[in-house]
């Protein structure tokens, strides 16, 4: 789905969201009833230092306001921008800063909901969609850590073999279904239905503690994580 | 064990040490209690699929200890196992430790040594990194500190670099490298003209410990020596910086100023020149004392805006 189409479905009565250089900023009234702040990455853009700091500024200005409106993060990106400039400037700090801003906004009472409507990968995914309380997705969205040909190169396994393995296990292969099974994606929306209503419904649920590992265990995509983390907490308590 | 006390001040390289050796040298002697140690045999459930050997601690050692008398939770990644990369179990151990730290209201010290996500279990690793970041923010928001120590073989790459950026304070040594995209990854994607991963000096000028310290990407610069890391960690733990909106506003200003001041630079040495370092070309060759003396007046400090 293009961002224009997505925005018109979310904000049928109009909005003041702008998309510039692959970055999304603004706000609107979701489904005509719920004011939200909007940020995001569009047009399959890479997220670099300039983009991350601009998005973080928007989050901080939302937090400065008195109203605790939800923050909606729309994502159709590629990975972090890979370049000499970005690493020389300390991209790790910029992406961490954006993630911290979103997480602290949630702690300040803003609901943070991401909607993955295209691609996302690696550091860009961590600093945007994965830094929200709730991650929603549209069918056809394609989150990944790394594409299979690159994984084949690094692991020195034949691509055909990897494709075969990917069909059997969700734990390493790209794709929405695989990420949903590991617990990253709370819910996949129905694009034929009322998108605004579906996002509003997700917003109406109270924020919870991080339950993605428990969800991953339930769905079978991350069999061990929740139990391991819980066991560590128990051992720490009795130590 | 008593040998350590009688040995004269022999320098032990942090870079060369294993995760367990680093913890033993860092923490107060005999104070460490491991959680979910090798005896629990919690191995990766995914590596066998790739015909790869597992390790009983999945490449990370976690537990509680004292550091300078201060009760802490500590985690050390083993860079020699799968490049210290985050897999499902490895990551979940750190998630659990940070959640436990919040419950017990303890500070945490993270001995990061990682190439990032373990590709054989990439989705689980990526998600664990996200959970770790969230747990760090939760812990810091309560007023506790998370100290990162970076100077290992594997560096601190990928999501590990982003975790580093979420810590309260970072202690680095010269061999410590912090970045998101690793040198080979940038070269593969953008070409050797953009990034020559074989040019070690260039790699260190771009993401090495000295560059990070000079630009405020790290707070303390120490010798590649376990004793120096311990002294810096004890000193750092004495400070207190809860994560608040005003800290993030200060970080916003700090990072924006960095882009404005240095954004046109093509090389670390140009950044150091712009900082006002007298002889930037000599920076890589300086020992720790020379380096700290030559740069203390001009380096950008993070000033707790992290």
Coordinates of C-alpha atoms in Angstrom, one line a residue:
Chain A
X1 CA 0.0 0.0 0.0
X2 CA 1.3 3.5 -0.8
X3 CA 1.5 6.0 2.0
X4 CA -1.1 8.2 0.3
X5 CA -3.6 5.4 0.2
X6 CA -2.8 4.4 3.8
X7 CA -3.1 8.0 5.1
X8 CA -6.5 8.5 3.3
X9 CA -7.8 5.2 4.9
X10 CA -6.6 6.2 8.4
X11 CA -7.7 9.8 8.1
X12 CA -10.7 9.9 5.8
X13 CA -11.5 13.5 6.9
X14 CA -8.0 14.7 6.1
X15 CA -4.8 15.1 8.0
X16 CA -1.7 17.2 8.1
X17 CA 0.9 14.5 7.7
X18 CA 3.7 15.3 5.3
X19 CA 6.1 12.9 3.6
X20 CA 9.4 14.4 2.8
X21 CA 12.7 12.7 1.9
X22 CA 11.3 9.4 3.0
X23 CA 10.3 10.7 6.4
X24 CA 6.8 11.1 7.8
X25 CA 5.7 13.8 10.2
X26 CA 2.5 15.4 11.3
X27 CA -0.8 14.5 12.9
X28 CA -4.4 13.9 12.3
X29 CA -7.6 12.7 13.8
X30 CA -7.8 8.9 13.5
X31 CA -11.2 7.8 12.2
X32 CA -12.4 11.3 12.8
X33 CA -12.3 10.8 16.6
X34 CA -8.9 10.3 18.1
X35 CA -6.1 12.9 17.6
X36 CA -2.7 11.3 17.1
X37 CA 0.8 12.4 16.4
X38 CA 2.3 10.7 13.3
X39 CA 5.9 9.9 12.5
X40 CA 7.5 7.3 10.3
X41 CA 9.7 6.3 7.4
X42 CA 8.2 5.9 3.9
X43 CA 9.1 4.9 0.4
X44 CA 11.4 2.1 1.5
X45 CA 13.9 4.7 2.7
X46 CA 17.1 4.0 4.6
X47 CA 17.2 5.6 8.1
X48 CA 20.4 7.6 8.7
X49 CA 21.5 10.1 11.3
X50 CA 19.6 13.1 9.9
X51 CA 16.4 11.1 9.6
X52 CA 16.6 9.6 13.1
X53 CA 17.3 13.0 14.8
X54 CA 14.4 14.6 12.9
X55 CA 12.0 11.9 13.9
X56 CA 13.2 12.0 17.6
X57 CA 12.6 15.8 17.6
X58 CA 9.0 15.2 16.6
X59 CA 8.5 12.6 19.4
X60 CA 10.0 15.0 22.0
X61 CA 7.8 17.8 20.9
X62 CA 4.8 15.6 21.3
X63 CA 6.0 14.6 24.8
X64 CA 6.4 18.3 25.7
X65 CA 2.7 19.0 24.9
X66 CA 0.2 18.6 27.7
X67 CA -2.1 16.2 25.8
X68 CA -1.1 12.6 25.9
X69 CA -2.2 11.8 22.4
X70 CA -1.0 8.5 21.0
X71 CA 2.0 8.4 18.7
X72 CA 1.4 6.4 15.5
X73 CA 4.6 5.3 13.7
X74 CA 4.1 4.3 10.1
X75 CA 6.9 2.2 8.7
X76 CA 7.9 1.3 5.1
X77 CA 11.7 1.5 5.3
X78 CA 14.8 -0.4 4.4
X79 CA 17.6 -0.9 7.0
X80 CA 19.7 1.7 8.7
X81 CA 21.7 3.7 6.1
X82 CA 25.0 2.1 5.6
X83 CA 27.7 4.7 5.1
X84 CA 30.9 6.1 6.3
X85 CA 29.2 9.4 7.2
X86 CA 26.6 7.7 9.3
X87 CA 29.1 5.6 11.3
X88 CA 31.5 8.5 11.6
X89 CA 28.7 10.6 13.2
X90 CA 27.8 7.7 15.6
X91 CA 24.6 6.2 14.0
X92 CA 24.3 3.9 17.0
X93 CA 23.6 6.9 19.3
X94 CA 21.1 8.4 16.9
X95 CA 19.1 5.2 16.5
X96 CA 19.3 4.5 20.3
X97 CA 18.1 8.1 20.9
X98 CA 15.1 7.6 18.7
X99 CA 14.2 4.3 20.4
X100 CA 14.6 5.9 23.8
X101 CA 12.4 8.8 22.9
X102 CA 9.6 6.5 21.8
X103 CA 10.0 4.3 24.9
X104 CA 10.1 7.2 27.2
X105 CA 7.0 8.8 25.5
X106 CA 5.2 5.6 26.3
X107 CA 6.3 5.8 29.9
X108 CA 5.0 9.4 30.0
X109 CA 1.5 8.1 29.0
X110 CA 1.5 8.2 25.2
X111 CA 0.3 5.1 23.6
X112 CA 2.8 4.2 20.9
X113 CA 1.6 2.1 18.0
X114 CA 3.6 1.2 14.9
X115 CA 2.0 0.2 11.7
X116 CA 4.3 -1.7 9.4
X117 CA 2.9 -1.3 5.9
X118 CA 6.0 -2.1 3.8
X119 CA 9.5 -3.2 4.5
X120 CA 11.8 -2.7 7.4
X121 CA 15.1 -4.2 8.5
X122 CA 17.8 -4.3 11.1
X123 CA 18.7 -1.1 12.9
X124 CA 15.8 0.9 11.3
X125 CA 13.3 -1.7 12.5
X126 CA 14.7 -1.7 16.0
X127 CA 14.6 2.1 16.3
X128 CA 11.1 2.6 15.0
X129 CA 8.5 -0.2 14.8
X130 CA 10.1 -2.4 17.5
X131 CA 10.4 0.5 19.9
X132 CA 6.6 0.9 20.1
X133 CA 4.3 -0.7 22.7
X134 CA 2.3 -2.3 20.0
X135 CA 3.3 -3.4 16.4
X136 CA 0.6 -3.8 13.9
X137 CA 1.2 -4.9 10.3
X138 CA -0.6 -5.0 7.0
X139 CA -0.5 -8.2 4.9
X140 CA 2.4 -8.0 2.5
X141 CA 4.6 -6.2 4.9
X142 CA 8.1 -7.5 4.9
X143 CA 10.2 -7.2 8.0
X144 CA 13.6 -8.8 7.9
X145 CA 17.0 -8.8 9.7
X146 CA 18.8 -9.6 6.5
X147 CA 17.7 -10.9 3.1
X148 CA 18.3 -14.6 2.4
X149 CA 21.0 -14.2 -0.2
X150 CA 23.0 -12.1 2.3
X151 CA 22.4 -14.7 5.0
X152 CA 23.6 -17.3 2.5
X153 CA 26.8 -15.3 2.0
X154 CA 27.5 -14.9 5.7
X155 CA 26.6 -18.4 6.8
X156 CA 28.2 -19.9 3.7
X157 CA 25.2 -22.1 3.1
X158 CA 23.7 -22.6 -0.3
X159 CA 20.6 -20.4 -1.0
X160 CA 18.5 -23.3 -2.0
X161 CA 19.2 -25.1 1.3
X162 CA 18.4 -21.9 3.3
X163 CA 15.1 -21.5 1.4
X164 CA 14.3 -25.1 2.3
X165 CA 15.1 -24.5 6.0
X166 CA 13.2 -21.2 6.0
X167 CA 10.0 -23.1 5.1
X168 CA 10.4 -25.2 8.2
X169 CA 11.5 -22.6 10.8
X170 CA 10.4 -19.1 11.4
X171 CA 13.4 -18.2 13.5
X172 CA 15.8 -16.8 10.9
X173 CA 13.9 -16.2 7.7
X174 CA 12.5 -12.8 6.6
X175 CA 8.8 -12.1 6.3
X176 CA 5.8 -11.0 8.2
X177 CA 4.5 -14.5 9.1
X178 CA 7.9 -15.4 10.6
X179 CA 8.1 -12.2 12.7
X180 CA 4.5 -12.6 13.9
X181 CA 5.3 -16.1 15.1
X182 CA 8.3 -14.8 17.1
X183 CA 5.9 -12.4 18.9
X184 CA 7.1 -9.1 17.3
X185 CA 3.9 -8.4 15.5
X186 CA 0.9 -8.2 17.8
X187 CA -1.7 -8.3 15.0
X188 CA -2.0 -8.3 11.3
X189 CA -4.8 -6.0 10.1
X190 CA -7.4 -6.6 7.4
X191 CA -6.8 -4.1 4.6
X192 CA -10.3 -4.7 3.2
X193 CA -11.9 -3.6 6.5
X194 CA -11.9 -0.2 8.2
X195 CA -8.2 0.4 9.0
X196 CA -8.8 3.4 11.2
X197 CA -11.3 1.4 13.3
X198 CA -8.8 -1.4 13.6
X199 CA -6.0 0.9 14.8
X200 CA -8.4 2.6 17.2
X201 CA -9.2 -0.8 18.6
X202 CA -5.6 -1.5 19.2
X203 CA -5.2 2.0 20.8
X204 CA -8.1 1.3 23.2
X205 CA -6.2 -1.6 24.8
X206 CA -4.2 -0.5 27.8
X207 CA -0.4 -0.7 27.3
X208 CA 1.2 -3.8 28.9
X209 CA 4.6 -4.8 30.0
X210 CA 6.7 -6.3 27.2
X211 CA 4.9 -9.5 26.4
X212 CA 6.5 -10.3 23.0
X213 CA 8.5 -13.3 24.4
X214 CA 5.4 -14.8 25.9
X215 CA 3.6 -14.3 22.5
X216 CA 6.5 -15.9 20.7
X217 CA 6.2 -18.9 22.9
X218 CA 2.5 -19.2 22.3
X219 CA 2.9 -18.9 18.6
X220 CA 5.8 -21.3 18.5
X221 CA 8.3 -19.0 16.8
X222 CA 10.4 -18.4 19.9
X223 CA 10.1 -21.5 22.0
X224 CA 12.7 -20.7 24.7
X225 CA 13.0 -16.9 25.3
X226 CA 10.1 -16.3 27.7
X227 CA 10.9 -19.2 29.9
X228 CA 14.6 -18.4 30.0
X229 CA 14.0 -14.8 31.0
X230 CA 11.5 -15.8 33.7
X231 CA 13.9 -18.4 35.0
X232 CA 16.7 -15.8 35.3
X233 CA 14.3 -13.5 37.3
X234 CA 13.5 -16.4 39.6
X235 CA 17.1 -17.3 40.2
X236 CA 17.9 -13.6 40.8
X237 CA 15.2 -13.4 43.4
X238 CA 16.4 -16.4 45.4
X239 CA 20.1 -15.7 45.1
Chain B
X1 CA 42.7 -17.7 43.4
X2 CA 45.2 -16.4 45.9
X3 CA 47.7 -16.3 43.1
X4 CA 46.0 -13.1 41.9
X5 CA 46.8 -11.3 45.1
X6 CA 50.5 -12.2 45.0
X7 CA 51.1 -11.6 41.3
X8 CA 52.7 -8.2 40.7
X9 CA 50.8 -5.6 38.7
X10 CA 50.8 -7.6 35.5
X11 CA 48.6 -6.1 32.9
X12 CA 45.8 -8.3 31.7
X13 CA 44.4 -7.4 28.3
X14 CA 40.7 -6.9 28.3
X15 CA 40.7 -7.6 24.5
X16 CA 42.5 -11.0 24.9
X17 CA 40.5 -12.1 28.0
X18 CA 37.5 -14.4 27.9
X19 CA 34.1 -13.3 29.2
X20 CA 34.6 -15.2 32.4
X21 CA 38.2 -13.8 32.9
X22 CA 36.8 -10.3 32.4
X23 CA 34.1 -10.8 35.0
X24 CA 36.6 -12.3 37.5
X25 CA 39.0 -9.3 37.0
X26 CA 36.2 -6.7 37.0
X27 CA 34.1 -7.7 40.0
X28 CA 35.0 -7.9 43.7
X29 CA 36.8 -11.2 44.2
X30 CA 34.6 -14.1 45.1
X31 CA 31.4 -12.0 44.9
X32 CA 29.9 -13.4 41.7
X33 CA 26.9 -15.7 41.7
X34 CA 26.0 -16.9 38.2
X35 CA 22.4 -17.3 37.0
X36 CA 21.6 -20.0 34.6
X37 CA 25.2 -21.1 34.3
X38 CA 26.6 -23.8 32.1
X39 CA 25.4 -26.6 34.4
X40 CA 21.8 -25.6 33.4
X41 CA 22.8 -26.5 29.8
X42 CA 20.5 -24.0 28.3
X43 CA 21.9 -24.2 24.8
X44 CA 20.6 -22.6 21.6
X45 CA 17.7 -24.7 20.2
X46 CA 18.5 -23.5 16.7
X47 CA 22.2 -23.9 15.9
X48 CA 22.0 -27.7 15.4
X49 CA 19.8 -27.0 12.4
X50 CA 22.8 -25.4 10.8
X51 CA 25.2 -28.1 12.0
X52 CA 26.9 -25.7 14.4
X53 CA 28.1 -26.6 17.9
X54 CA 26.3 -25.1 20.8
X55 CA 27.8 -23.8 24.1
X56 CA 26.3 -24.5 27.5
X57 CA 26.0 -20.8 28.4
X58 CA 25.1 -19.8 24.8
X59 CA 27.9 -17.3 24.8
X60 CA 26.9 -15.0 27.7
X61 CA 27.6 -15.2 31.4
X62 CA 25.1 -13.4 33.7
X63 CA 24.8 -13.0 37.5
X64 CA 25.0 -10.8 40.5
X65 CA 28.1 -9.5 42.2
X66 CA 29.7 -6.6 44.0
X67 CA 31.7 -4.0 42.3
X68 CA 33.6 -1.8 44.6
X69 CA 31.3 -2.9 47.3
X70 CA 28.3 -1.9 45.2
X71 CA 25.6 -4.6 44.5
X72 CA 25.3 -5.0 40.8
X73 CA 23.9 -7.4 38.1
X74 CA 26.5 -8.2 35.5
X75 CA 26.5 -9.7 32.0
X76 CA 29.5 -10.6 29.8
X77 CA 29.3 -11.7 26.2
X78 CA 31.8 -14.2 24.9
X79 CA 33.1 -12.8 21.6
X80 CA 34.8 -16.1 20.8
X81 CA 31.5 -18.0 20.6
X82 CA 29.5 -17.0 17.4
X83 CA 31.1 -13.6 17.6
X84 CA 29.2 -12.8 20.7
X85 CA 26.1 -12.5 18.6
X86 CA 22.6 -12.4 20.1
X87 CA 20.5 -15.5 19.6
X88 CA 17.3 -16.5 21.4
X89 CA 18.7 -17.9 24.6
X90 CA 21.7 -15.5 24.7
X91 CA 19.4 -12.6 24.3
X92 CA 16.7 -13.9 26.7
X93 CA 19.3 -14.3 29.5
X94 CA 20.2 -10.6 29.2
X95 CA 16.5 -9.6 29.0
X96 CA 15.8 -11.6 32.2
X97 CA 18.8 -10.1 34.0
X98 CA 17.7 -6.6 33.2
X99 CA 14.1 -7.3 34.3
X100 CA 15.5 -8.8 37.5
X101 CA 17.6 -5.7 38.0
X102 CA 14.6 -3.5 37.8
X103 CA 12.7 -5.8 40.3
X104 CA 15.7 -5.6 42.7
X105 CA 16.5 -2.0 42.0
X106 CA 20.1 -2.7 41.1
X107 CA 22.5 -1.1 38.6
X108 CA 23.7 -3.3 35.8
X109 CA 27.1 -3.6 34.1
X110 CA 27.2 -5.0 30.6
X111 CA 30.4 -6.3 29.1
X112 CA 29.5 -6.0 25.5
X113 CA 31.4 -8.0 22.9
X114 CA 29.2 -8.7 19.9
X115 CA 28.9 -8.7 16.2
X116 CA 25.1 -8.1 16.5
X117 CA 22.4 -10.5 15.6
X118 CA 23.2 -14.2 15.2
X119 CA 21.9 -14.7 11.7
X120 CA 21.1 -18.4 12.2
X121 CA 18.4 -17.2 14.6
X122 CA 18.1 -13.7 13.3
X123 CA 14.5 -12.9 14.1
X124 CA 14.8 -14.1 17.7
X125 CA 18.1 -12.2 18.1
X126 CA 16.6 -9.0 16.7
X127 CA 13.6 -9.2 19.0
X128 CA 15.8 -9.9 22.0
X129 CA 17.8 -6.7 21.2
X130 CA 14.5 -4.8 21.1
X131 CA 13.5 -6.3 24.5
X132 CA 16.9 -5.5 26.0
X133 CA 16.5 -1.9 24.9
X134 CA 13.1 -1.7 26.4
X135 CA 14.3 -3.3 29.6
X136 CA 17.3 -0.9 29.8
X137 CA 15.0 2.1 29.4
X138 CA 12.6 0.7 32.1
X139 CA 15.5 0.2 34.5
X140 CA 17.0 3.6 33.8
X141 CA 13.7 5.3 34.2
X142 CA 13.5 4.0 37.7
X143 CA 16.8 5.7 38.4
X144 CA 19.2 2.8 38.1
X145 CA 22.3 2.9 35.9
X146 CA 23.4 0.7 33.1
X147 CA 27.1 0.8 32.4
X148 CA 28.5 -0.5 29.2
X149 CA 32.1 -1.7 28.9
X150 CA 33.5 -2.1 25.4
X151 CA 36.9 -3.3 24.4
X152 CA 36.6 -6.9 23.2
X153 CA 37.5 -8.9 20.2
X154 CA 34.1 -8.8 18.5
X155 CA 33.6 -5.0 19.1
X156 CA 30.1 -3.8 19.5
X157 CA 28.2 -3.9 16.3
X158 CA 24.7 -4.0 14.9
X159 CA 22.0 -4.0 17.5
X160 CA 24.8 -4.2 20.1
X161 CA 25.8 -0.7 19.1
X162 CA 22.2 0.5 19.6
X163 CA 22.2 -1.2 23.0
X164 CA 25.4 0.7 23.8
X165 CA 23.7 3.9 22.9
X166 CA 21.0 3.2 25.5
X167 CA 23.4 2.8 28.4
X168 CA 23.8 5.4 31.0
X169 CA 27.6 5.6 30.5
X170 CA 30.1 3.8 28.4
X171 CA 33.7 2.8 29.1
X172 CA 35.9 2.0 26.1
X173 CA 39.4 1.1 25.3
X174 CA 41.3 1.7 22.1
X175 CA 40.4 -1.7 20.5
X176 CA 36.7 -1.2 21.3
X177 CA 34.7 -0.4 18.2
X178 CA 31.1 0.8 18.3
X179 CA 29.0 1.0 15.2
X180 CA 25.7 -0.2 13.7
X181 CA 26.8 -1.4 10.2
X182 CA 30.1 -3.3 10.3
X183 CA 32.9 -2.4 7.9
X184 CA 32.4 -5.5 5.7
X185 CA 28.7 -4.9 5.6
X186 CA 29.1 -1.3 4.4
X187 CA 31.7 -2.3 1.8
X188 CA 29.5 -5.1 0.5
X189 CA 26.6 -2.8 0.1
X190 CA 28.2 0.4 -1.0
X191 CA 31.6 -0.5 -2.5
X192 CA 35.2 -0.2 -1.4
X193 CA 35.3 3.5 -2.4
X194 CA 32.7 4.2 0.3
X195 CA 34.3 2.0 2.9
X196 CA 37.5 0.0 2.7
X197 CA 37.0 -2.7 5.4
X198 CA 40.6 -3.9 5.0
X199 CA 42.1 -0.5 5.9
X200 CA 42.3 -1.1 9.7
X201 CA 43.5 2.4 10.5
X202 CA 40.6 3.9 8.7
X203 CA 38.1 1.6 10.4
X204 CA 39.5 2.6 13.8
X205 CA 39.4 6.4 12.9
X206 CA 35.7 5.9 12.0
X207 CA 34.4 3.7 14.8
X208 CA 37.2 3.0 17.3
X209 CA 37.3 3.8 21.0
X210 CA 39.4 7.0 20.6
X211 CA 37.0 8.5 18.0
X212 CA 33.9 7.6 20.1
X213 CA 35.5 9.1 23.2
X214 CA 36.5 12.3 21.4
X215 CA 33.0 12.9 20.0
X216 CA 31.0 12.0 23.2
X217 CA 30.0 8.6 22.0
X218 CA 31.7 7.1 25.1
X219 CA 32.4 8.6 28.5
X220 CA 35.6 7.1 29.8
X221 CA 38.7 6.0 27.8
X222 CA 40.9 3.4 29.5
X223 CA 43.9 1.2 28.8
X224 CA 43.3 -2.2 27.4
X225 CA 43.7 -3.6 30.9
X226 CA 41.2 -5.3 33.2
X227 CA 42.4 -3.2 36.2
X228 CA 41.7 0.0 34.3
X229 CA 38.2 -1.1 33.4
X230 CA 37.5 -2.0 37.0
X231 CA 38.7 1.3 38.3
X232 CA 36.6 3.2 35.7
X233 CA 33.5 1.1 36.4
X234 CA 33.7 1.7 40.1
X235 CA 34.1 5.4 39.6
X236 CA 31.2 5.5 37.0
X237 CA 28.8 3.6 39.3
X238 CA 29.1 6.4 41.8
X239 CA 27.2 8.7 39.5
X240 CA 23.4 8.8 39.1
X241 CA 21.6 9.9 36.0
X242 CA 17.9 8.7 35.8
X243 CA 16.6 8.6 32.3
X244 CA 14.1 11.5 31.9
X245 CA 12.6 13.6 29.2
X246 CA 15.1 16.4 30.0
X247 CA 18.0 13.9 29.5
X248 CA 16.7 13.1 26.1
X249 CA 16.2 16.8 25.2
X250 CA 19.8 17.4 26.1
X251 CA 20.8 14.4 24.0
X252 CA 18.7 15.7 21.1
X253 CA 20.6 19.0 21.3
X254 CA 24.0 17.3 21.7
X255 CA 23.5 15.0 18.6
X256 CA 22.2 17.9 16.5
X257 CA 25.2 20.0 17.4
X258 CA 27.5 17.1 16.5
X259 CA 25.9 16.9 13.0
X260 CA 26.2 20.6 12.5
X261 CA 29.8 20.8 13.7
X262 CA 31.2 17.7 12.1
X263 CA 28.7 16.6 9.5
X264 CA 30.9 17.6 6.5
X265 CA 33.9 15.6 7.7
X266 CA 35.0 12.6 5.6
X267 CA 37.3 11.1 8.0
X268 CA 37.8 10.8 11.8
X269 CA 41.0 12.9 11.6
X270 CA 38.9 15.8 10.1
X271 CA 36.5 15.6 13.0
X272 CA 39.5 15.7 15.5
X273 CA 40.9 18.6 13.6
X274 CA 37.6 20.5 13.8
X275 CA 37.5 19.7 17.6
X276 CA 40.8 21.5 17.9
X277 CA 43.1 18.5 18.6
X278 CA 46.6 20.0 18.0
X279 CA 48.0 17.2 15.8
X280 CA 45.2 14.9 14.7
X281 CA 47.5 12.6 12.7
X282 CA 49.3 11.7 15.9
X283 CA 46.1 10.6 17.8
X284 CA 46.1 6.9 16.7
X285 CA 49.7 6.5 17.9
X286 CA 49.3 8.0 21.3
X287 CA 49.3 5.9 24.5
X288 CA 46.4 6.4 26.9
X289 CA 48.0 9.0 29.1
X290 CA 49.2 11.1 26.1
X291 CA 45.9 10.8 24.4
X292 CA 43.9 11.9 27.5
X293 CA 46.2 14.8 28.1
X294 CA 46.2 16.0 24.5
X295 CA 42.4 15.9 24.2
X296 CA 40.8 16.5 27.5
X297 CA 40.4 20.2 26.9
X298 CA 38.8 19.8 23.5
X299 CA 36.8 16.6 23.5
X300 CA 33.0 16.6 23.3
X301 CA 31.6 15.2 26.5
X302 CA 28.2 13.6 26.6
X303 CA 27.7 15.4 29.9
X304 CA 25.2 12.8 31.0
X305 CA 23.0 13.5 28.0
X306 CA 22.7 9.9 27.0

